[in-house]
Every structure is written in structure tokens, then in C-alpha cells.
CSV table of C-alpha atoms and ligand atoms in Angstrom, one decimal:
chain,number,residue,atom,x,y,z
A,10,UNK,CA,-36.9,96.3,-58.2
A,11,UNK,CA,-37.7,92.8,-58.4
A,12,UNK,CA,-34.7,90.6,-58.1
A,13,UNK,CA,-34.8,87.5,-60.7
A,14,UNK,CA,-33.7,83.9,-59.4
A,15,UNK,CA,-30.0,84.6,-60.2
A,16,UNK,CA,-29.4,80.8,-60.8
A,17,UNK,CA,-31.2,80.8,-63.3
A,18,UNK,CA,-28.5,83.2,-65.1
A,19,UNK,CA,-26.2,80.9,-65.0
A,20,UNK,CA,-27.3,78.4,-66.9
A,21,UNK,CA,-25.5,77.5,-70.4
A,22,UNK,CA,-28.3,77.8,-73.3
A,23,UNK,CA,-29.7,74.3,-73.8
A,24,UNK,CA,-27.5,73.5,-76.5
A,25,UNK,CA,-27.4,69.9,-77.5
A,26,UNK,CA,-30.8,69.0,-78.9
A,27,UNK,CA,-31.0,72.6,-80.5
A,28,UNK,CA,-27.5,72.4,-82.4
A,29,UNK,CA,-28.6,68.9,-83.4
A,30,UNK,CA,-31.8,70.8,-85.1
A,31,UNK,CA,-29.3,73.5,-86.8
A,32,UNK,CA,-26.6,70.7,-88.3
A,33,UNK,CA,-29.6,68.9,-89.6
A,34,UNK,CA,-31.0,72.1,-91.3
A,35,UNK,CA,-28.1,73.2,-92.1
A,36,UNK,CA,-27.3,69.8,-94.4
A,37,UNK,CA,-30.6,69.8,-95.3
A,38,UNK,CA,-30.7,73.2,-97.3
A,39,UNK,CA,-27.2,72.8,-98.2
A,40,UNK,CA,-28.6,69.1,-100.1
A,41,UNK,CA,-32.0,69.1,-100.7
A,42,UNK,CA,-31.7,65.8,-102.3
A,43,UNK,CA,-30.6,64.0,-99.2
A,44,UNK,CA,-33.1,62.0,-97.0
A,45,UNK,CA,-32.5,62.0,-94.0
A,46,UNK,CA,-33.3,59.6,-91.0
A,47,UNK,CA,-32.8,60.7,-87.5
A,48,UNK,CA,-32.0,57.9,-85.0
A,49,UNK,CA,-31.7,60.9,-82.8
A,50,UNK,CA,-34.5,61.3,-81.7
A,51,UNK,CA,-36.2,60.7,-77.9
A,52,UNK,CA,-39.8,60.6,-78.8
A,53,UNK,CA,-41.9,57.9,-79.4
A,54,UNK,CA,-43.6,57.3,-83.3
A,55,UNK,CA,-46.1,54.2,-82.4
A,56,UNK,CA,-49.7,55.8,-81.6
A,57,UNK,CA,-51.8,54.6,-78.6
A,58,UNK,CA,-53.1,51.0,-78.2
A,59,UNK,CA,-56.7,50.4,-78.8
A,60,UNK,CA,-57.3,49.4,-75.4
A,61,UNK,CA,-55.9,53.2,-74.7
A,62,UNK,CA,-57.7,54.3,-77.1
A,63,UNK,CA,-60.8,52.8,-76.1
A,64,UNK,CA,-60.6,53.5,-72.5
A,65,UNK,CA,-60.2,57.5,-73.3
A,66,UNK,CA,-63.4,57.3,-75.6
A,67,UNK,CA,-65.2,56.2,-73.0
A,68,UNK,CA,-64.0,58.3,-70.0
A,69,UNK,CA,-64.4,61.3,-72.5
A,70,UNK,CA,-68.2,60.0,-72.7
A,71,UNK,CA,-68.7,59.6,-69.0
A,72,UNK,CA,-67.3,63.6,-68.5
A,73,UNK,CA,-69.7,64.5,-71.4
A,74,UNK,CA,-72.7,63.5,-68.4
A,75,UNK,CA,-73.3,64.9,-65.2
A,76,UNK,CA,-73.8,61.1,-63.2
A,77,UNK,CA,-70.3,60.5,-64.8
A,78,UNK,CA,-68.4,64.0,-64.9
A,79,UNK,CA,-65.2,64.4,-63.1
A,80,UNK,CA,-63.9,67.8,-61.6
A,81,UNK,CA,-60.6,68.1,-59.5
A,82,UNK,CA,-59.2,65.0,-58.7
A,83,UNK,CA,-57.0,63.9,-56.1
A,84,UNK,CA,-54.1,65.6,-56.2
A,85,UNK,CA,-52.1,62.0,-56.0
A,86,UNK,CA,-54.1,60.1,-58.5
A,87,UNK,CA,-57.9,58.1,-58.8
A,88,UNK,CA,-57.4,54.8,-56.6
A,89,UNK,CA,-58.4,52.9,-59.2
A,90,UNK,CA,-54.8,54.0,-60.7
A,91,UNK,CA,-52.8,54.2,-57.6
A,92,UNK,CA,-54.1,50.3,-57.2
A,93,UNK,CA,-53.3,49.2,-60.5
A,94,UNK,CA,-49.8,50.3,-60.1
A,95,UNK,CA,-49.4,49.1,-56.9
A,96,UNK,CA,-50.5,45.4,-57.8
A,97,UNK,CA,-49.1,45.2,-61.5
A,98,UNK,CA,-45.8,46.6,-61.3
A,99,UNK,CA,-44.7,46.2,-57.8
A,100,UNK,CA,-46.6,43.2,-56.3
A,101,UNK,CA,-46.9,41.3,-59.5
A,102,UNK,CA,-42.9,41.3,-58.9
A,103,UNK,CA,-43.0,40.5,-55.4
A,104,UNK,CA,-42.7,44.3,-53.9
A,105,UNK,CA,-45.2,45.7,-51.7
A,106,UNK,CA,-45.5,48.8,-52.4
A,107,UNK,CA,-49.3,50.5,-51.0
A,108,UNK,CA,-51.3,52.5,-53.2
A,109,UNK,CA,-50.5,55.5,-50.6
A,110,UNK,CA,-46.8,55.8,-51.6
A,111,UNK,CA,-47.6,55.8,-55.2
A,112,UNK,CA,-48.3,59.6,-56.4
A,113,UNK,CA,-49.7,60.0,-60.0
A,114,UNK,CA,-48.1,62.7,-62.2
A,115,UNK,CA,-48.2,64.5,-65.2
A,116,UNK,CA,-44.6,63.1,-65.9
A,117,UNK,CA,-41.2,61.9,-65.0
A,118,UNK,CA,-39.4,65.3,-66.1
A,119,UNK,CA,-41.9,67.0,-63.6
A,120,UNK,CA,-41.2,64.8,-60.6
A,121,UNK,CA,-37.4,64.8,-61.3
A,122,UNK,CA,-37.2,68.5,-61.6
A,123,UNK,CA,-39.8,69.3,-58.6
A,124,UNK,CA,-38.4,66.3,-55.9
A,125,UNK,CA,-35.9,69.2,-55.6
A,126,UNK,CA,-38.2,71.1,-53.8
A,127,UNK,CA,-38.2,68.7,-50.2
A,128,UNK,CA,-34.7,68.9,-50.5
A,129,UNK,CA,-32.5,71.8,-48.4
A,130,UNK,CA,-30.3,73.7,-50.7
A,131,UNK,CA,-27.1,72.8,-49.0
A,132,UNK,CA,-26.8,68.9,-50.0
A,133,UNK,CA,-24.5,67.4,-51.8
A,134,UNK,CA,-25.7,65.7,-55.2
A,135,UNK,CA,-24.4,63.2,-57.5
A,136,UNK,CA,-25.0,62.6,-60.8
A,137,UNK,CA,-24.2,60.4,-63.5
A,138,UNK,CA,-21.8,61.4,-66.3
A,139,UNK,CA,-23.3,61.3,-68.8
A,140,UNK,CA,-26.5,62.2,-67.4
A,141,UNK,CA,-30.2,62.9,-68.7
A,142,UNK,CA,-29.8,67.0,-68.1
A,143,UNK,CA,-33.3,67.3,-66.2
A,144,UNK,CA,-30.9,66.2,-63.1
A,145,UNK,CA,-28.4,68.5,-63.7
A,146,UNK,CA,-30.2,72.1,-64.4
A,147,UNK,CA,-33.0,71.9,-61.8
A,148,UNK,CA,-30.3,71.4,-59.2
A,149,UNK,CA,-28.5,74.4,-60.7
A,150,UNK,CA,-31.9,76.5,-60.8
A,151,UNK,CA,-32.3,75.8,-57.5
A,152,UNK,CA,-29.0,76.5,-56.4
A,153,UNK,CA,-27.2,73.5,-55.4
A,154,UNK,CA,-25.0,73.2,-58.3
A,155,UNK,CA,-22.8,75.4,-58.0
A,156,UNK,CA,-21.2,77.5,-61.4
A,157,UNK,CA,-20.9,76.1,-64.2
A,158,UNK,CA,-17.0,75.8,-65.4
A,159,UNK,CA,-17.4,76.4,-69.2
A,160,UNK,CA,-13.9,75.3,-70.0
A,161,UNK,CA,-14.5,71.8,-68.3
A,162,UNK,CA,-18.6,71.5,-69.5
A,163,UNK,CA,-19.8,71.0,-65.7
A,164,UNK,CA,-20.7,72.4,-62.3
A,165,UNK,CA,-18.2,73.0,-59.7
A,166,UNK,CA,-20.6,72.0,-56.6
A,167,UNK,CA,-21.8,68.5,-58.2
A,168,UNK,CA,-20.1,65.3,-58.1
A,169,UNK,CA,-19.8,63.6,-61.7
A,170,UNK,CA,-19.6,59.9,-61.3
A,171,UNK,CA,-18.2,58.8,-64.7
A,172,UNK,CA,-20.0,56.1,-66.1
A,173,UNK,CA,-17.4,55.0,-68.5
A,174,UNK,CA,-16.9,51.2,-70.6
A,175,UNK,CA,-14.4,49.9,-67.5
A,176,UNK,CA,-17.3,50.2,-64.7
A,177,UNK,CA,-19.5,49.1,-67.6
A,178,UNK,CA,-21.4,52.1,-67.4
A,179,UNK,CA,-22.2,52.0,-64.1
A,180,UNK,CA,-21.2,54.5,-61.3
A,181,UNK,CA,-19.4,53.0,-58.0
A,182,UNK,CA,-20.2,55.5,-55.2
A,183,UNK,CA,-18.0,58.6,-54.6
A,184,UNK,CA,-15.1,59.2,-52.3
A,185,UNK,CA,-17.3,62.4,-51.2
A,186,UNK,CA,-20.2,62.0,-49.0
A,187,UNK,CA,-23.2,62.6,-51.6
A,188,UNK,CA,-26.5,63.7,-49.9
A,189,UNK,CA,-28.2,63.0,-53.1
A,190,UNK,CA,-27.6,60.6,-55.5
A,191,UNK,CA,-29.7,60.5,-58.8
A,192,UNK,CA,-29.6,57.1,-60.9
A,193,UNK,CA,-31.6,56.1,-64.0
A,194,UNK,CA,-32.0,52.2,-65.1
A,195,UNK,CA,-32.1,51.6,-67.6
A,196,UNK,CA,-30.3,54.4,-68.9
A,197,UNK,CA,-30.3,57.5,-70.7
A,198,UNK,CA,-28.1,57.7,-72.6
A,199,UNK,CA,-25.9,54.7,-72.7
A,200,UNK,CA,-28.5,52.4,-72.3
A,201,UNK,CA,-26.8,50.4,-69.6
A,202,UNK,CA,-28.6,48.2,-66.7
A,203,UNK,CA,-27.5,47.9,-63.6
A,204,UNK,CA,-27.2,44.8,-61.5
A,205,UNK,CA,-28.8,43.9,-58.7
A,206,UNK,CA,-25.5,43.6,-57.1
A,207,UNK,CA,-24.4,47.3,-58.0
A,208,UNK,CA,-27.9,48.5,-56.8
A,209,UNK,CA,-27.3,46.7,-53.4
A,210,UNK,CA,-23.8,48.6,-52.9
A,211,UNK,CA,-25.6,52.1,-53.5
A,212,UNK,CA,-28.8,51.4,-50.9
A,213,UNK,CA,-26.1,50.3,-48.1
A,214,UNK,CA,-24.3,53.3,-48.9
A,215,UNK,CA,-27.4,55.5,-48.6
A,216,UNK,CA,-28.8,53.9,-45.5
A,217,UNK,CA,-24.9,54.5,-44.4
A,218,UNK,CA,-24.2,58.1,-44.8
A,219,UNK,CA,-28.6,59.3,-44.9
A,220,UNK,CA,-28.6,59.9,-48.5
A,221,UNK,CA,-31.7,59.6,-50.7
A,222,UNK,CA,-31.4,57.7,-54.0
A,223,UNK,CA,-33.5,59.1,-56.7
A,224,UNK,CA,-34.1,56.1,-58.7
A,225,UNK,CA,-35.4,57.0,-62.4
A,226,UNK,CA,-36.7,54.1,-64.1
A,227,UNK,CA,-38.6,55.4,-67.0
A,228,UNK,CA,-37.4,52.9,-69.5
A,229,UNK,CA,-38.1,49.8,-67.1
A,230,UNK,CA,-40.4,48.2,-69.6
A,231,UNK,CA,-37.4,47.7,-72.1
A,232,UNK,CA,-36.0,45.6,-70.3
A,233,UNK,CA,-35.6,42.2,-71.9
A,234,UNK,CA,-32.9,40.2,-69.6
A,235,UNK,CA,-33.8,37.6,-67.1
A,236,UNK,CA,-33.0,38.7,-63.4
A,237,UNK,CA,-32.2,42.2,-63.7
A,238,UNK,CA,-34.2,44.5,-61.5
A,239,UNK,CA,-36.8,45.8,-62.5
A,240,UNK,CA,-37.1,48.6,-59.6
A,241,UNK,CA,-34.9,50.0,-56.5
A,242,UNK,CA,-37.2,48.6,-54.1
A,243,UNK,CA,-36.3,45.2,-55.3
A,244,UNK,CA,-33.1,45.8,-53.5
A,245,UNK,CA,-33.1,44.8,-48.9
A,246,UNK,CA,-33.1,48.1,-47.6
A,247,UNK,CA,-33.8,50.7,-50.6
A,248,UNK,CA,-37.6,51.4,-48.4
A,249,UNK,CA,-35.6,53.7,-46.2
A,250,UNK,CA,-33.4,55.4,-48.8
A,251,UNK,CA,-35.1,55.3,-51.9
A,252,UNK,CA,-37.8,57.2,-54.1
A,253,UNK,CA,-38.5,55.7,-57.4
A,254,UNK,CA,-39.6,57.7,-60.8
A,255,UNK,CA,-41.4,56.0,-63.5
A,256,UNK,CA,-43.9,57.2,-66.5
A,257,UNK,CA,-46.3,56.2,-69.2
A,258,UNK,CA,-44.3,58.2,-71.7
A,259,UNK,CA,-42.1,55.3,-73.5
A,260,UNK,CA,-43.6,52.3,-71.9
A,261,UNK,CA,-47.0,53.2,-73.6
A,262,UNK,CA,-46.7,56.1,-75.7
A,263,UNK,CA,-47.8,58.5,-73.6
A,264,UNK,CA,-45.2,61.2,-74.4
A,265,UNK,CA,-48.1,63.7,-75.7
A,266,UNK,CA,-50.5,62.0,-73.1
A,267,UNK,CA,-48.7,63.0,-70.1
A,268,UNK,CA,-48.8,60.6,-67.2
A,269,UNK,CA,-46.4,59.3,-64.7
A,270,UNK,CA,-45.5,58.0,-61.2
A,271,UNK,CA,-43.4,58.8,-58.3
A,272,UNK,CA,-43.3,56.3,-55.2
A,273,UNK,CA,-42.0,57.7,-51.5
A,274,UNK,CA,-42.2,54.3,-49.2
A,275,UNK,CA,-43.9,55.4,-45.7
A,276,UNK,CA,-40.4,54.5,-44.0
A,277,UNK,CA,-38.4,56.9,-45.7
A,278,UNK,CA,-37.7,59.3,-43.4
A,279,UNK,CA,-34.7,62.5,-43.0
A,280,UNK,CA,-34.3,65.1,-40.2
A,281,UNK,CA,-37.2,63.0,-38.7
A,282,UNK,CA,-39.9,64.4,-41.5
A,283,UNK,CA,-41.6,61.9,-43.6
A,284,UNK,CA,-40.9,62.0,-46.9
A,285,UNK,CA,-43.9,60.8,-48.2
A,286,UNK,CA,-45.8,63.7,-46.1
A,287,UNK,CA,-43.4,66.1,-47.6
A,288,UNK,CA,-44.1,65.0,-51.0
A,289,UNK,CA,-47.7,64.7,-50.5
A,290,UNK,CA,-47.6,68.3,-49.4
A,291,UNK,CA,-46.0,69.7,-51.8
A,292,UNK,CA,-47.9,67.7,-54.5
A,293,UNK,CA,-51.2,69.1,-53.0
A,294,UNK,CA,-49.7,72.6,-52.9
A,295,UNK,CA,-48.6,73.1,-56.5
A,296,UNK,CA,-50.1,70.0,-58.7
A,297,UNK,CA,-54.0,69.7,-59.2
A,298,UNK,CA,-53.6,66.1,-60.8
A,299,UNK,CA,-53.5,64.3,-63.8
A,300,UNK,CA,-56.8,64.5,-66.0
A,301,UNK,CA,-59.2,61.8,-65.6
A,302,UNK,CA,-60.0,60.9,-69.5
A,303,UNK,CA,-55.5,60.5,-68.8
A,304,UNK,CA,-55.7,58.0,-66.0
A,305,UNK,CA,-58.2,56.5,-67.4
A,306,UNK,CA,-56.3,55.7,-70.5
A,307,UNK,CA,-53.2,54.9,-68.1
A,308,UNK,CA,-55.2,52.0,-66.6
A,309,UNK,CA,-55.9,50.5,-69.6
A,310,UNK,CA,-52.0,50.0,-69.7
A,311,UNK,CA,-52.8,47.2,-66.9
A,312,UNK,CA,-55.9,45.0,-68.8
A,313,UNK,CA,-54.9,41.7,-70.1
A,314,UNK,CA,-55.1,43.7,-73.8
A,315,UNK,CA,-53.8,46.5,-73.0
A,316,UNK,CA,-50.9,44.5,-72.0
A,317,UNK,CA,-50.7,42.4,-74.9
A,318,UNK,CA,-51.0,45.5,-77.1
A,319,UNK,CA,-47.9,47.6,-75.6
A,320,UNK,CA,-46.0,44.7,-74.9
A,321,UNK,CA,-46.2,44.6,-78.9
A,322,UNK,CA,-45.0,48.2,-79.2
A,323,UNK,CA,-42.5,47.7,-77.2
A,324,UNK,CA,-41.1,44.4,-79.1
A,325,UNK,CA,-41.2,46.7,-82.0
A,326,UNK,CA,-38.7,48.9,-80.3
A,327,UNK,CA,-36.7,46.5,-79.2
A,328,UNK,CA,-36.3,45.0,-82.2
A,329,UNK,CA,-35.3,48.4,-83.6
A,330,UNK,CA,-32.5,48.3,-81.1
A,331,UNK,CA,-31.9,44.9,-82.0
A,332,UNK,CA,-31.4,46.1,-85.4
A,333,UNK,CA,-28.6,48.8,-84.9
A,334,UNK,CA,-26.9,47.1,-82.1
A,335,UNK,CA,-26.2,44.1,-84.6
A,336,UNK,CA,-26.0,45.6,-87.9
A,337,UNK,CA,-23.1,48.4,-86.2
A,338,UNK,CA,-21.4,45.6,-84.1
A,339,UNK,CA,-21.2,43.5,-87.7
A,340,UNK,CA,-19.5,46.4,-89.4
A,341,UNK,CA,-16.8,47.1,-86.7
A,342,UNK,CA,-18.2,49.5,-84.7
A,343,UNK,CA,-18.4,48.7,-80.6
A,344,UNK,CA,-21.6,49.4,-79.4
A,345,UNK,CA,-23.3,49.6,-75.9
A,346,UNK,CA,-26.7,49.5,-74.6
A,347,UNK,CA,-29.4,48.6,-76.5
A,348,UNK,CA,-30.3,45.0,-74.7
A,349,UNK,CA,-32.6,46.6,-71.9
A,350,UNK,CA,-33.2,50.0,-73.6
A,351,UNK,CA,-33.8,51.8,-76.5
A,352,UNK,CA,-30.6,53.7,-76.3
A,353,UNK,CA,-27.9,52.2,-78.0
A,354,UNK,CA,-24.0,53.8,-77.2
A,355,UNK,CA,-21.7,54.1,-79.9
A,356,UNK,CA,-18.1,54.4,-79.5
A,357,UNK,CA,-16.9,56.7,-82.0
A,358,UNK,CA,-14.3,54.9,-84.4
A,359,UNK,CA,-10.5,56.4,-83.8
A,360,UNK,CA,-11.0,58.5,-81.1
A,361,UNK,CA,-13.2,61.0,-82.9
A,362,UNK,CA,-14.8,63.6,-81.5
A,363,UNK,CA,-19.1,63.3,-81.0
A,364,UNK,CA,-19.9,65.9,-83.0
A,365,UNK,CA,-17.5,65.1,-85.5
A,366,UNK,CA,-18.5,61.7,-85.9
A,367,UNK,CA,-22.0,63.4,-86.1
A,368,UNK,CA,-21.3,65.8,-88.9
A,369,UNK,CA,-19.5,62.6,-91.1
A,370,UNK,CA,-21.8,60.3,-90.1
A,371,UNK,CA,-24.7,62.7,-90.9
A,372,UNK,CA,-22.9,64.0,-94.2
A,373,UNK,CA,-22.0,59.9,-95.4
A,374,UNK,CA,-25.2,58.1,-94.6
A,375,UNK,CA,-27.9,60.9,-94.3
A,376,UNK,CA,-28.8,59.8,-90.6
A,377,UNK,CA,-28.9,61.8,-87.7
A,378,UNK,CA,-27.5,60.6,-83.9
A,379,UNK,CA,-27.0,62.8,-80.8
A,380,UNK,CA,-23.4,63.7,-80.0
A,381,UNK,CA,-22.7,61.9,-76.5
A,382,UNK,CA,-20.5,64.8,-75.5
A,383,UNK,CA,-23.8,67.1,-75.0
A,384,UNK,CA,-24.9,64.4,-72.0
A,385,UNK,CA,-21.6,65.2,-70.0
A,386,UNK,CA,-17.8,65.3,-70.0
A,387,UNK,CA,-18.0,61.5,-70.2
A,388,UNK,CA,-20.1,61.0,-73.4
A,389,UNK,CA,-17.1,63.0,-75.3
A,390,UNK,CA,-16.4,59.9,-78.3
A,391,UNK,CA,-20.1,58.6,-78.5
A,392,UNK,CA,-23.1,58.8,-79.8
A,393,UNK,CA,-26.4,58.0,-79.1
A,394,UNK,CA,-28.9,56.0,-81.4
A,395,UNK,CA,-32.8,55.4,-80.6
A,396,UNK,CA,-34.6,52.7,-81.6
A,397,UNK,CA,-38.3,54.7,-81.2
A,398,UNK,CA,-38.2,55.0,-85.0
A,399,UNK,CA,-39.9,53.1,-87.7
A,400,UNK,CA,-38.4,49.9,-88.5
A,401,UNK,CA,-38.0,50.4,-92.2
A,402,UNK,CA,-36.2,53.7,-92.1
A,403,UNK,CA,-34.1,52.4,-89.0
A,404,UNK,CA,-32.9,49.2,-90.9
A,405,UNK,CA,-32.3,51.3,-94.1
A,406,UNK,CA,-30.0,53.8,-91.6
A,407,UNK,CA,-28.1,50.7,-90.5
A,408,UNK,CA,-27.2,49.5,-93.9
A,409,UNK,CA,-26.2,53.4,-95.0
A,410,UNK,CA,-23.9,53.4,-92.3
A,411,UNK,CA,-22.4,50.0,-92.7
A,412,UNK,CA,-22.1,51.0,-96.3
A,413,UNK,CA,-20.2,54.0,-96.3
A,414,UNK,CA,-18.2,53.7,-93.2
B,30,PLP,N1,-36.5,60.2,-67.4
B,30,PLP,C1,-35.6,60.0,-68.4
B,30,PLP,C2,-34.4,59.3,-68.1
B,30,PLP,C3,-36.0,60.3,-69.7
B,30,PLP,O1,-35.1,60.0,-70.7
B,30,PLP,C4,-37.2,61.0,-69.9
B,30,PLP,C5,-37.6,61.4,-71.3
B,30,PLP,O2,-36.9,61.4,-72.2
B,30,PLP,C6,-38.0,61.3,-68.9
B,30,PLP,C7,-37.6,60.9,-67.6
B,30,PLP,C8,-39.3,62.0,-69.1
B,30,PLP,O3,-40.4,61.3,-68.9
B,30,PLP,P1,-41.8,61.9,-69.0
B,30,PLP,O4,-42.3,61.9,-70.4
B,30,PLP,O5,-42.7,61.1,-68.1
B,30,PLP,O6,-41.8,63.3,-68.4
């Protein structure tokens, strides 16, 4: 009889984002009068640019005519992507990164979750507590996370690094040797930066012990404050410990578009195998590429309007966050986050439990957050607010909240 990937069995149901759905329900039915806005949730509401737009028209035309139809791509993206990215967001900042250690994706989740796969099973990883889950439950599919200890809410095999208010939300590296460490900038979900400082104690400690830094900057075009980094491979040394995630997904709406980034620098080598080879094999053996009407649309990201136009999107966003940081600061509450991401941390008031402050804040004001317990043992006493909302409903939320708590 066929034997099932027993790791999988020992996953916990994904709770968090479903119990959020059945307390909102829940309320609703119970008070079918009550509106209410959810500042919980991840997904962008702003639709494509026009230059977007525009750009998928036309590549949709040019498929609809044999001089201009595109088949298979390459597996790694068209060049005329791979180039764009390489010269807008890494040389434009003074990186050189080569359109050959750029590989063009159908997401950040994906490359997260299948990065796993040129990695032996026997390393030691380290994630952030709290910690987008993606990290978490692909290394416990594939079997280097250990069990999962129910009464503490976390894997015995991986190291937690706490990212708590004293090290501002950023982790210092572990006591144990981690083979690999995960980190996201900005982050989800306290919405905390890193400095350039921090990032430069975690590629010497890399290049140190041979780890590999996956480096998940999927919110990088949030980020509003003058000389933070913008990537890893800002940081002296991070081209021989570093691979870099980024996506279309929030920086130009491209959650339901589906196109992202993943860059393995040439140098980066372990056991002596080139990372970049591995990847590229892998990427060639299970990934047929991004649609080309996709790419298309993704390059349009990089025109002067294109540019201008989710630049605009984004100051929308921001201003969102600007919005609840303020208006919850003003009314007592100590918030995090928010200033280079759309995630804003709230501390809950007294001690109180996530998902209680969830239920009364839900039950008070009619708006929805995410408990930070379900990112991690650290999140217990938080909760998470986005900003990806429209700005009318979001300032509304604010002024519930600040009225009735
Ligand atoms: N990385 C982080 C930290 C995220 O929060 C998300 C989405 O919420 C992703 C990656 C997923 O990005 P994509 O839509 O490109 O798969």
C-alpha cells in the first residue's frame, strides 16, 4: 500500500485565518445589523494600473496572432523581464545583480515553500517568531521541523528567534548553529525594518558558520524611510550567503496576477554545488514559467507610468497605515510597524490575550484584526492591522475603535 508523506500528518489544521472567518460569521449572524470592516485582511483592494492594464491588452493581442504568439517560455523568465529587474531594482540602487541570478516566478509563497527542495533534510532552520507560516509548514512537510508540541504552539526541531519590542522586533542570531535562517523585511506581521546594521551582523554570521539567509522582501516597496535597505545584497558579503525573495503581489497588485522573483548570486555556493545551478535545475524540472500576457504586465511595473501609477497605490496604502498607526497611538494604544509596511502591531491593552482583544474589539467597534498569537508564541498580546483597505472604511475603523475603547 502506498505510504503517504507522514509529515504531512502532523501538521496542526491551518487555524488562524480560518477561525478569524468563523468569529466574523459567527458575529455577523448573531448581529445582522452590524457592519463590519476587516483591517484583517492580507490581500490587496486597488485594481491594476493602466500601464498594467494596457501592457496585458496588448500582449493578449500579440498571442491572438501567429508572428506574435508565445508558447513555453523560459523556464526563468523573458529577458526583457529578467533585465528590467536587474537594472530597476538592484542597479538603480547601486547592486549588481545579472539578469542570470534573477529567476521569474509565479510567486513569493511558491519560491519560499519550494527553495526547500536544494536544501538536505538534516539542516538546522531558524525562523522568526512571529513568523509568516509559509516558513514554518513547508519545513515541517518536508521534514525538517521536527513535531509539533501542541501545548507550547511550535516545533521541537526549529529555532524560534523571538522578535519581541526589546530587540525592536528584530532577531539577534541564535546561540545554536542555524543552517538556515529565514528573514522577511519589511515584515510580516509586525511590520518592523531592519537596519543595515542588524543585516550586516546576520551575513557575517552566515558566511561564518555556511548558512544560507533566505531573505523575503515582498513588502520592499513600502518602505518609506531614508537609508534603510532596500535588499540583502545591499549588505558586504550577503553575495555568498544570501538568496533574496521578492513579488509583484503587494508592490503592484498582482496578488490574483501571480508574478514574482527569486535571486541566487553566481557566488553562492554549499558543499561545493552552485546554488544558482541547483535552483535553476530544479526550476526547469518542476516550473514551466510565468505566462507571457503576466510578464508582460510585470514590466510595465518598470515604465516611467507605470511607476508613477503604483507608486500612487502604494501612497494610498501607506497612508492607510498612516491612518491607524496615528489615530491608535492618539487614543493610548502602543503600536508598531506601519512606517515601512502595511502591517501595523498592536500591543493589546492590559495584557490581554489576541484573541480576546479580537473578540471585544470585534464585538465594540465592528472591525476585524488578526490575533498575533496565530503567527507564533511571540505574537501572544497583539494584533495585526492592514492598511490594504479602502481609505474611507479604514479611517471610519479608526475612529470606532478610539471611540469605544
Ligand atoms: N512573503 C510574505 C512575507 C507575505 O506576507 C506574502 C503574502 O502575504 C508572500 C510572501 C506571498 O507573496 P506572493 O503573492 O508573491 O506569493
Amino acid at each position: 500500500m502506498v505510504r503517504v508523506n507522514q509529515n504531512y500528518l502532523k501538521l496542526p489544521g491551518s487555524y488562524l485565518f480560518s477561525e478569524v472567518a468563523r468569529r466574523i460569521s459567527a458575529y455577523s449572524a448573531a448581529h445582522p445589523e452590524a457592519q463590519i470592516t476587516k483591517l484583517s485582511i492580507g490581500d490587496v483592494t486597488r485594481p491594476l494600473v493602466p500601464a498594467v492594464v494596457e501592457a496585458m491588452h496588448k500582449a493578449v493581442d500579440e498571442m491572438g496572432t501567429y508572428e506574435g504568439f508565445h508558447g513555453y517560455g523560459p523556464e526563468q523568465g523573458y529577458p526583457f523581464l529578467r533585465e528590467a529587474i536587474a537594472q530597476h531594482d538592484y542597479a538603480a540602487r547601486g547592486m549588481d545583480i545579472k539578469p542570470d541570478e534573477i529567476f521569474v516566478s509565479d510567486g513569493a509563497k511558491s519560491d519560499c515553500g519550494n527553495i526547500g527542495d536544494i536544501f538536505g533534510v538534516d539542516n538546522v532552520v531558524a525562523v522568526c517568531d512571529p513568523v509568516y507560516p509559509v516558513y514554518v509548514d513547508t519545513n515541517a512537510m518536508a521534514g525538517r521541523a521536527g513535531d509539533f508540541q501542541e501545548e507550547l504552539g511550535r516545533w521541537n526541531k526549529l529555532i524560534y528567534m523571538p522578535c519581541v519590542e526589546s530587540n525592536g522586533f528584530s532577531p539577534e542570531p541564535p546561540k545554536e548553529k542555524a543552517d538556515i535562517i529565514y528573514l522577511c523585511f519589511p515584515n510580516n506581521p509586525t511590520g518592523a525594518m531592519a537596519t543595515r546594521e542588524q543585516l550586516k551582523v546576520w551575513v557575517d554570521y552566515a558566511n561564518a558558520n555556511g548558512s544560507v539567509i533566505l531573505y523575503d522582501s515582498a513588502y520592499e516597496a513600502f518602505i518609506t524611510e531614508e537609508d534603510v535597505p532596500h535588499s540583502i545584497f545591499e549588505i558586504e558579503g550577503a553575495r555568498t550567503c544570501a538568496i533574496e525573495f521578492r513579488s509583484f503581489s503587494k508592490t503592484a497588485g498582482f496578488t490574483g496576477n501571480r508574478c514574482a522573483y527569486t535571486v541566487v548570486p553566481m557566488e553562492l555556493e554549499r558543499d561545493g554545488a552552485s546554488l544558482n545551478k541547483m535552483w535553476n535545475r530544479r526550476q526547469c524540472t518542476k516550473f514551466n514559467g510565468v505566462p507571457y500576457v503576466v510578464q508582460r504586465g510585470a514590466a510595465a511595473v518598470y515604465t516611467p507610468e507605470g511607476h508613477a501609477q503604483i507608486m500612487e497605490s502604494i501612497a494610498y496604502y501607506q497612508n492607510n497605515a498612516k491612518v491607524i498607526r496615528e489615530g491608535l497611538s492618539s487614543a493610548g494604544f502602543q503600536c508598531f510597524g506601519g512606517v515601512n509596511a502595511p502591517y501595523i502591531w498592536v500591543k493589546t491593552p492590559n495584557g490581554m490575550g489576541s484573541w480576546d482583544f479580537f473578540d471585544l474589539v470585534l464585538d465594540r467597534a465592528n472591525v476585524a484584526t488578526t490575533p498575533g498569537a496565530g503567527f507564533g508564541p511571540s505574537g501572544e498580546g497583539y494584533v495585526r492591522l492592514t492598511a490594504f483597505g479602502d481609505a474611507e472604511a479604514t479611517k471610519r475603523a479608526v475612529e470606532q475603535v478610539k471611540s469605544v475603547l
